[in-house]
Amino acid sequence: MEWYMGKYIRPLSDAVFTIASDDLWIESLAIQQLHTTANLPNMQRVVGMPDLHPGRGYPIGAAFFSVGRFLPGKTSR
């Protein structure tokens, strides 16, 4: 499957992706938090953006798509 952004979109699992260049360093804790967030109920997709970094339990610099649930802990303050 060819993606619009080509090689910069990387699937890490069926529900977890990153959008970043090869030169970008991403903290492993932020990747772990992406996977943890992807396992929440009704979560469909989790995408780490180029500014991805660890937050207090959930990653910052990510987009989340869930169905049938609003998760206020994942919104900006």
JSON list of C-alpha atoms in Angstrom, two decimals:
[
{"chain": "A", "resi": 1, "resn": "MET", "atom": "CA", "xyz": [0.00, 0.00, 0.00]},
{"chain": "A", "resi": 2, "resn": "GLU", "atom": "CA", "xyz": [1.42, 3.39, -0.98]},
{"chain": "A", "resi": 3, "resn": "TRP", "atom": "CA", "xyz": [0.89, 6.12, 1.59]},
{"chain": "A", "resi": 4, "resn": "TYR", "atom": "CA", "xyz": [0.51, 9.81, 0.82]},
{"chain": "A", "resi": 5, "resn": "MET", "atom": "CA", "xyz": [3.59, 10.67, 2.89]},
{"chain": "A", "resi": 6, "resn": "GLY", "atom": "CA", "xyz": [5.54, 7.71, 1.58]},
{"chain": "A", "resi": 7, "resn": "LYS", "atom": "CA", "xyz": [8.31, 6.34, 3.74]},
{"chain": "A", "resi": 8, "resn": "TYR", "atom": "CA", "xyz": [7.65, 8.71, 6.65]},
{"chain": "A", "resi": 9, "resn": "ILE", "atom": "CA", "xyz": [4.56, 6.84, 7.85]},
{"chain": "A", "resi": 10, "resn": "ARG", "atom": "CA", "xyz": [5.65, 3.72, 9.70]},
{"chain": "A", "resi": 11, "resn": "PRO", "atom": "CA", "xyz": [3.30, 1.10, 11.09]},
{"chain": "A", "resi": 12, "resn": "LEU", "atom": "CA", "xyz": [4.49, -0.24, 14.45]},
{"chain": "A", "resi": 13, "resn": "SER", "atom": "CA", "xyz": [1.43, -2.51, 14.77]},
{"chain": "A", "resi": 14, "resn": "ASP", "atom": "CA", "xyz": [-2.07, -2.73, 13.30]},
{"chain": "A", "resi": 15, "resn": "ALA", "atom": "CA", "xyz": [-3.18, 0.30, 15.33]},
{"chain": "A", "resi": 16, "resn": "VAL", "atom": "CA", "xyz": [0.04, 2.21, 16.05]},
{"chain": "A", "resi": 17, "resn": "PHE", "atom": "CA", "xyz": [1.90, 4.41, 13.56]},
{"chain": "A", "resi": 18, "resn": "THR", "atom": "CA", "xyz": [4.54, 7.11, 13.57]},
{"chain": "A", "resi": 19, "resn": "ILE", "atom": "CA", "xyz": [5.04, 9.95, 11.12]},
{"chain": "A", "resi": 20, "resn": "ALA", "atom": "CA", "xyz": [8.71, 10.88, 11.25]},
{"chain": "A", "resi": 21, "resn": "SER", "atom": "CA", "xyz": [11.83, 11.07, 9.12]},
{"chain": "A", "resi": 22, "resn": "ASP", "atom": "CA", "xyz": [14.65, 8.57, 9.42]},
{"chain": "A", "resi": 23, "resn": "ASP", "atom": "CA", "xyz": [16.78, 11.23, 11.13]},
{"chain": "A", "resi": 24, "resn": "LEU", "atom": "CA", "xyz": [14.34, 11.88, 13.97]},
{"chain": "A", "resi": 25, "resn": "TRP", "atom": "CA", "xyz": [15.14, 10.40, 17.39]},
{"chain": "A", "resi": 26, "resn": "ILE", "atom": "CA", "xyz": [12.06, 9.36, 19.37]},
{"chain": "A", "resi": 27, "resn": "GLU", "atom": "CA", "xyz": [12.26, 8.33, 23.02]},
{"chain": "A", "resi": 28, "resn": "SER", "atom": "CA", "xyz": [11.40, 4.68, 23.61]},
{"chain": "A", "resi": 29, "resn": "LEU", "atom": "CA", "xyz": [9.08, 5.64, 26.49]},
{"chain": "A", "resi": 30, "resn": "ALA", "atom": "CA", "xyz": [6.96, 7.65, 24.04]},
{"chain": "A", "resi": 31, "resn": "ILE", "atom": "CA", "xyz": [6.67, 4.60, 21.75]},
{"chain": "A", "resi": 32, "resn": "GLN", "atom": "CA", "xyz": [5.72, 2.46, 24.76]},
{"chain": "A", "resi": 33, "resn": "GLN", "atom": "CA", "xyz": [3.04, 5.01, 25.69]},
{"chain": "A", "resi": 34, "resn": "LEU", "atom": "CA", "xyz": [1.66, 4.87, 22.12]},
{"chain": "A", "resi": 35, "resn": "HIS", "atom": "CA", "xyz": [1.21, 1.10, 22.43]},
{"chain": "A", "resi": 36, "resn": "THR", "atom": "CA", "xyz": [-0.34, 1.43, 25.91]},
{"chain": "A", "resi": 37, "resn": "THR", "atom": "CA", "xyz": [-2.80, 4.03, 24.63]},
{"chain": "A", "resi": 38, "resn": "ALA", "atom": "CA", "xyz": [-3.68, 1.85, 21.62]},
{"chain": "A", "resi": 39, "resn": "ASN", "atom": "CA", "xyz": [-4.83, -0.85, 24.05]},
{"chain": "A", "resi": 40, "resn": "LEU", "atom": "CA", "xyz": [-7.48, 1.38, 25.67]},
{"chain": "A", "resi": 41, "resn": "PRO", "atom": "CA", "xyz": [-11.12, 0.38, 25.04]},
{"chain": "A", "resi": 42, "resn": "ASN", "atom": "CA", "xyz": [-12.49, 1.43, 21.64]},
{"chain": "A", "resi": 43, "resn": "MET", "atom": "CA", "xyz": [-9.16, 2.91, 20.51]},
{"chain": "A", "resi": 44, "resn": "GLN", "atom": "CA", "xyz": [-8.83, 2.40, 16.75]},
{"chain": "A", "resi": 45, "resn": "ARG", "atom": "CA", "xyz": [-5.61, 4.18, 15.77]},
{"chain": "A", "resi": 46, "resn": "VAL", "atom": "CA", "xyz": [-2.78, 5.97, 17.53]},
{"chain": "A", "resi": 47, "resn": "VAL", "atom": "CA", "xyz": [-0.29, 8.06, 15.57]},
{"chain": "A", "resi": 48, "resn": "GLY", "atom": "CA", "xyz": [2.90, 9.61, 16.88]},
{"chain": "A", "resi": 49, "resn": "MET", "atom": "CA", "xyz": [3.80, 12.88, 15.15]},
{"chain": "A", "resi": 50, "resn": "PRO", "atom": "CA", "xyz": [7.33, 14.31, 14.67]},
{"chain": "A", "resi": 51, "resn": "ASP", "atom": "CA", "xyz": [7.13, 16.12, 18.05]},
{"chain": "A", "resi": 52, "resn": "LEU", "atom": "CA", "xyz": [6.26, 12.89, 19.92]},
{"chain": "A", "resi": 53, "resn": "HIS", "atom": "CA", "xyz": [7.60, 12.70, 23.47]},
{"chain": "A", "resi": 54, "resn": "PRO", "atom": "CA", "xyz": [6.59, 11.02, 26.74]},
{"chain": "A", "resi": 55, "resn": "GLY", "atom": "CA", "xyz": [3.85, 12.56, 28.83]},
{"chain": "A", "resi": 56, "resn": "ARG", "atom": "CA", "xyz": [2.38, 11.74, 32.22]},
{"chain": "A", "resi": 57, "resn": "GLY", "atom": "CA", "xyz": [1.11, 8.31, 31.26]},
{"chain": "A", "resi": 58, "resn": "TYR", "atom": "CA", "xyz": [0.13, 9.17, 27.68]},
{"chain": "A", "resi": 59, "resn": "PRO", "atom": "CA", "xyz": [2.31, 10.49, 24.87]},
{"chain": "A", "resi": 60, "resn": "ILE", "atom": "CA", "xyz": [2.38, 14.13, 23.83]},
{"chain": "A", "resi": 61, "resn": "GLY", "atom": "CA", "xyz": [2.56, 14.92, 20.14]},
{"chain": "A", "resi": 62, "resn": "ALA", "atom": "CA", "xyz": [0.20, 12.16, 19.08]},
{"chain": "A", "resi": 63, "resn": "ALA", "atom": "CA", "xyz": [-3.25, 11.81, 17.55]},
{"chain": "A", "resi": 64, "resn": "PHE", "atom": "CA", "xyz": [-5.84, 9.32, 18.82]},
{"chain": "A", "resi": 65, "resn": "PHE", "atom": "CA", "xyz": [-8.90, 7.92, 17.07]},
{"chain": "A", "resi": 66, "resn": "SER", "atom": "CA", "xyz": [-11.48, 6.14, 19.20]},
{"chain": "A", "resi": 67, "resn": "VAL", "atom": "CA", "xyz": [-15.05, 5.07, 18.48]},
{"chain": "A", "resi": 68, "resn": "GLY", "atom": "CA", "xyz": [-17.92, 5.52, 20.91]},
{"chain": "A", "resi": 69, "resn": "ARG", "atom": "CA", "xyz": [-15.78, 7.04, 23.68]},
{"chain": "A", "resi": 70, "resn": "PHE", "atom": "CA", "xyz": [-14.37, 10.39, 24.53]},
{"chain": "A", "resi": 71, "resn": "LEU", "atom": "CA", "xyz": [-11.20, 10.15, 26.59]},
{"chain": "A", "resi": 72, "resn": "PRO", "atom": "CA", "xyz": [-10.69, 13.57, 28.22]},
{"chain": "A", "resi": 73, "resn": "GLY", "atom": "CA", "xyz": [-7.28, 12.62, 29.58]},
{"chain": "A", "resi": 74, "resn": "LYS", "atom": "CA", "xyz": [-5.97, 12.65, 26.01]},
{"chain": "A", "resi": 75, "resn": "THR", "atom": "CA", "xyz": [-6.98, 16.24, 25.22]},
{"chain": "A", "resi": 76, "resn": "SER", "atom": "CA", "xyz": [-4.90, 19.39, 25.49]},
{"chain": "A", "resi": 77, "resn": "ARG", "atom": "CA", "xyz": [-5.24, 21.52, 28.56]}
]
